[in-house]
PDB file of C-alpha atoms in Angstrom:
ATOM      1  CA  PRO A  33     -86.919 -16.113   0.197  1.00  0.00           C
ATOM      2  CA  PRO A  34     -89.152 -14.250  -2.215  1.00  0.00           C
ATOM      3  CA  GLY A  35     -92.783 -15.293  -2.506  1.00  0.00           C
ATOM      4  CA  TRP A  36     -92.648 -15.571  -6.285  1.00  0.00           C
ATOM      5  CA  ASP A  37     -94.584 -18.476  -7.718  1.00  0.00           C
ATOM      6  CA  ALA A  38     -93.624 -18.109 -11.354  1.00  0.00           C
ATOM      7  CA  PRO A  39     -90.160 -17.790 -12.859  1.00  0.00           C
ATOM      8  CA  PRO A  40     -89.211 -14.352 -14.170  1.00  0.00           C
ATOM      9  CA  VAL A  41     -90.368 -13.482 -17.662  1.00  0.00           C
ATOM     10  CA  ALA A  42     -87.601 -12.703 -20.146  1.00  0.00           C
ATOM     11  CA  PRO A  43     -87.755  -9.430 -22.049  1.00  0.00           C
ATOM     12  CA  PRO A  44     -87.904 -10.054 -25.827  1.00  0.00           C
ATOM     13  CA  GLY A  45     -84.629 -11.472 -27.130  1.00  0.00           C
ATOM     14  CA  PHE A  46     -83.120 -12.251 -23.705  1.00  0.00           C
ATOM     15  CA  SER A  47     -82.392 -15.669 -22.218  1.00  0.00           C
ATOM     16  CA  ILE A  48     -80.435 -17.156 -19.311  1.00  0.00           C
ATOM     17  CA  ARG A  49     -78.521 -20.416 -19.201  1.00  0.00           C
ATOM     18  CA  PRO A  50     -76.206 -22.067 -16.681  1.00  0.00           C
ATOM     19  CA  ILE A  51     -72.573 -22.583 -17.667  1.00  0.00           C
ATOM     20  CA  PRO A  52     -71.121 -25.286 -15.400  1.00  0.00           C
ATOM     21  CA  ARG A  53     -67.537 -25.307 -16.730  1.00  0.00           C
ATOM     22  CA  PRO A  54     -66.876 -22.101 -18.673  1.00  0.00           C
ATOM     23  CA  ASP A  55     -63.995 -21.685 -21.056  1.00  0.00           C
ATOM     24  CA  LEU A  56     -61.517 -19.377 -19.294  1.00  0.00           C
ATOM     25  CA  VAL A  57     -60.839 -17.137 -22.325  1.00  0.00           C
ATOM     26  CA  TRP A  58     -64.587 -16.709 -22.877  1.00  0.00           C
ATOM     27  CA  TYR A  59     -65.161 -16.005 -19.162  1.00  0.00           C
ATOM     28  CA  ARG A  60     -62.375 -13.406 -18.929  1.00  0.00           C
ATOM     29  CA  ASP A  61     -63.727 -11.634 -22.014  1.00  0.00           C
ATOM     30  CA  LEU A  62     -67.249 -11.455 -20.595  1.00  0.00           C
ATOM     31  CA  PHE A  63     -65.947 -10.475 -17.143  1.00  0.00           C
ATOM     32  CA  ARG A  64     -63.931  -7.646 -18.715  1.00  0.00           C
ATOM     33  CA  ARG A  65     -66.800  -6.395 -20.892  1.00  0.00           C
ATOM     34  CA  VAL A  66     -69.210  -6.372 -17.954  1.00  0.00           C
ATOM     35  CA  GLY A  67     -66.856  -5.173 -15.244  1.00  0.00           C
ATOM     36  CA  GLU A  68     -64.534  -2.687 -16.937  1.00  0.00           C
ATOM     37  CA  PRO A  69     -66.746   0.360 -16.229  1.00  0.00           C
ATOM     38  CA  TRP A  70     -66.785  -0.692 -12.548  1.00  0.00           C
ATOM     39  CA  LEU A  71     -63.029  -1.354 -12.372  1.00  0.00           C
ATOM     40  CA  TRP A  72     -63.443  -5.089 -11.832  1.00  0.00           C
ATOM     41  CA  PHE A  73     -60.037  -6.729 -11.954  1.00  0.00           C
ATOM     42  CA  SER A  74     -59.945  -9.495  -9.346  1.00  0.00           C
ATOM     43  CA  ARG A  75     -60.686 -12.412 -11.668  1.00  0.00           C
ATOM     44  CA  LEU A  76     -58.494 -10.977 -14.433  1.00  0.00           C
ATOM     45  CA  ARG A  77     -55.419 -11.191 -12.203  1.00  0.00           C
ATOM     46  CA  LEU A  78     -55.848 -14.893 -11.424  1.00  0.00           C
ATOM     47  CA  SER A  79     -53.785 -17.571 -13.124  1.00  0.00           C
ATOM     48  CA  ASP A  80     -55.633 -20.127 -15.228  1.00  0.00           C
ATOM     49  CA  ASP A  81     -55.361 -22.675 -12.412  1.00  0.00           C
ATOM     50  CA  GLU A  82     -56.681 -20.225  -9.792  1.00  0.00           C
ATOM     51  CA  LEU A  83     -59.560 -19.096 -11.989  1.00  0.00           C
ATOM     52  CA  GLN A  84     -60.476 -22.639 -12.938  1.00  0.00           C
ATOM     53  CA  ALA A  85     -60.482 -23.671  -9.258  1.00  0.00           C
ATOM     54  CA  LYS A  86     -62.992 -20.904  -8.501  1.00  0.00           C
ATOM     55  CA  LEU A  87     -65.230 -21.362 -11.532  1.00  0.00           C
ATOM     56  CA  TYR A  88     -65.286 -25.158 -11.496  1.00  0.00           C
ATOM     57  CA  HIS A  89     -65.911 -25.435  -7.756  1.00  0.00           C
ATOM     58  CA  PRO A  90     -69.124 -27.415  -7.169  1.00  0.00           C
ATOM     59  CA  ALA A  91     -70.485 -24.689  -4.881  1.00  0.00           C
ATOM     60  CA  LEU A  92     -70.338 -22.025  -7.628  1.00  0.00           C
ATOM     61  CA  THR A  93     -73.103 -21.603 -10.181  1.00  0.00           C
ATOM     62  CA  LEU A  94     -72.635 -19.318 -13.166  1.00  0.00           C
ATOM     63  CA  PHE A  95     -75.655 -18.068 -15.118  1.00  0.00           C
ATOM     64  CA  VAL A  96     -75.122 -16.227 -18.384  1.00  0.00           C
ATOM     65  CA  LEU A  97     -77.511 -13.675 -19.833  1.00  0.00           C
ATOM     66  CA  SER A  98     -77.727 -13.600 -23.622  1.00  0.00           C
ATOM     67  CA  PHE A  99     -79.431 -11.260 -26.053  1.00  0.00           C
ATOM     68  CA  GLU A 100     -80.296 -12.803 -29.403  1.00  0.00           C
ATOM     69  CA  GLY A 101     -77.539 -15.378 -28.892  1.00  0.00           C
ATOM     70  CA  ALA A 102     -74.783 -12.984 -27.768  1.00  0.00           C
ATOM     71  CA  ASP A 103     -73.550 -13.297 -24.166  1.00  0.00           C
ATOM     72  CA  ILE A 104     -73.984  -9.929 -22.470  1.00  0.00           C
ATOM     73  CA  GLY A 105     -74.100 -10.496 -18.721  1.00  0.00           C
ATOM     74  CA  PHE A 106     -73.812 -12.959 -15.893  1.00  0.00           C
ATOM     75  CA  ALA A 107     -74.569 -13.780 -12.287  1.00  0.00           C
ATOM     76  CA  GLU A 108     -72.467 -15.991 -10.031  1.00  0.00           C
ATOM     77  CA  LEU A 109     -73.848 -17.694  -6.941  1.00  0.00           C
ATOM     78  CA  ASP A 110     -71.514 -19.146  -4.313  1.00  0.00           C
ATOM     79  CA  ARG A 111     -73.079 -21.779  -2.044  1.00  0.00           C
ATOM     80  CA  SER A 112     -69.871 -22.691  -0.174  1.00  0.00           C
ATOM     81  CA  GLU A 113     -71.212 -21.507   3.215  1.00  0.00           C
ATOM     82  CA  PRO A 114     -74.658 -23.092   3.588  1.00  0.00           C
ATOM     83  CA  PRO A 115     -77.293 -22.081   4.417  1.00  0.00           C
ATOM     84  CA  HIS A 116     -76.025 -18.763   3.037  1.00  0.00           C
ATOM     85  CA  VAL A 117     -75.573 -17.904  -0.637  1.00  0.00           C
ATOM     86  CA  GLU A 118     -73.418 -15.070  -1.892  1.00  0.00           C
ATOM     87  CA  LEU A 119     -74.089 -13.317  -5.168  1.00  0.00           C
ATOM     88  CA  THR A 120     -70.383 -12.952  -5.940  1.00  0.00           C
ATOM     89  CA  PHE A 121     -70.674 -11.195  -9.299  1.00  0.00           C
ATOM     90  CA  PHE A 122     -73.596  -9.693 -11.184  1.00  0.00           C
ATOM     91  CA  GLY A 123     -73.551  -7.445 -14.206  1.00  0.00           C
ATOM     92  CA  ILE A 124     -74.531  -6.616 -17.757  1.00  0.00           C
ATOM     93  CA  VAL A 125     -72.529  -4.937 -20.504  1.00  0.00           C
ATOM     94  CA  PRO A 126     -73.228  -1.180 -20.547  1.00  0.00           C
ATOM     95  CA  GLU A 127     -74.941  -1.143 -23.953  1.00  0.00           C
ATOM     96  CA  HIS A 128     -77.721  -3.397 -22.659  1.00  0.00           C
ATOM     97  CA  THR A 129     -78.574  -1.592 -19.439  1.00  0.00           C
ATOM     98  CA  GLY A 130     -81.985   0.029 -19.267  1.00  0.00           C
ATOM     99  CA  LYS A 131     -83.694  -2.678 -21.352  1.00  0.00           C
ATOM    100  CA  GLY A 132     -85.185  -4.760 -18.536  1.00  0.00           C
ATOM    101  CA  ALA A 133     -82.384  -7.317 -18.578  1.00  0.00           C
ATOM    102  CA  GLY A 134     -81.027  -6.387 -15.142  1.00  0.00           C
ATOM    103  CA  PRO A 135     -84.244  -7.023 -13.215  1.00  0.00           C
ATOM    104  CA  PHE A 136     -84.779 -10.235 -15.210  1.00  0.00           C
ATOM    105  CA  LEU A 137     -81.295 -11.536 -14.358  1.00  0.00           C
ATOM    106  CA  MET A 138     -81.559 -10.429 -10.720  1.00  0.00           C
ATOM    107  CA  ARG A 139     -84.925 -12.154 -10.227  1.00  0.00           C
ATOM    108  CA  HIS A 140     -83.451 -15.280 -11.749  1.00  0.00           C
ATOM    109  CA  ALA A 141     -80.408 -15.117  -9.441  1.00  0.00           C
ATOM    110  CA  ILE A 142     -82.557 -14.526  -6.345  1.00  0.00           C
ATOM    111  CA  ARG A 143     -84.877 -17.383  -7.242  1.00  0.00           C
ATOM    112  CA  GLU A 144     -81.951 -19.731  -7.900  1.00  0.00           C
ATOM    113  CA  ALA A 145     -80.235 -18.733  -4.652  1.00  0.00           C
ATOM    114  CA  PHE A 146     -83.187 -19.975  -2.613  1.00  0.00           C
ATOM    115  CA  THR A 147     -83.840 -23.105  -4.704  1.00  0.00           C
ATOM    116  CA  HIS A 148     -81.628 -25.366  -2.581  1.00  0.00           C
ATOM    117  CA  GLY A 149     -82.716 -24.342   0.906  1.00  0.00           C
ATOM    118  CA  ALA A 150     -80.732 -21.149   1.366  1.00  0.00           C
ATOM    119  CA  ARG A 151     -81.723 -19.050   4.359  1.00  0.00           C
ATOM    120  CA  ARG A 152     -79.920 -15.855   3.338  1.00  0.00           C
ATOM    121  CA  LEU A 153     -78.655 -14.256   0.130  1.00  0.00           C
ATOM    122  CA  TRP A 154     -75.960 -11.609   0.397  1.00  0.00           C
ATOM    123  CA  LEU A 155     -73.974  -9.394  -1.918  1.00  0.00           C
ATOM    124  CA  HIS A 156     -70.840  -7.347  -1.306  1.00  0.00           C
ATOM    125  CA  THR A 157     -70.954  -3.987  -3.051  1.00  0.00           C
TER     126      THR A 157
END
C-alpha cells in the first residue's frame, strides 16, 4: 500500500465519481472512446446480460473521470479474489492525455484498491 496520507489533488476541471450500476449504452460508449486506440474490444463483444453481470457484480468498482462535467476516462477495480485487487481497466480518451488526469486517476485507483484491506494490486497489460 502507498504511504499517502492525503487523497490525490484533482487538476483544474477534473473530478472522479463512483458509478455503481452504469447504464450499458453509456458504458460501451466510454469504453469505446477510451479503448479504441488500444484495440480494446472484450467488453464490446459481450451481450447485455454478460456485461451487466460483470459491471453490477458487488466485487467490481467503477470510477469515472470527468472534465468539466464530460466523462472522459475510467478505472475498474475487481476485488473478487481477496486480498488481491485487480485494476481490470484504466484509461482516458486520447484528447485528454498529457493534462495530469492520468496520474490523478491512477493515484485514486491505487488508494481505493488498498482501502478495504487489499494486500496486492495487480494489472494485466
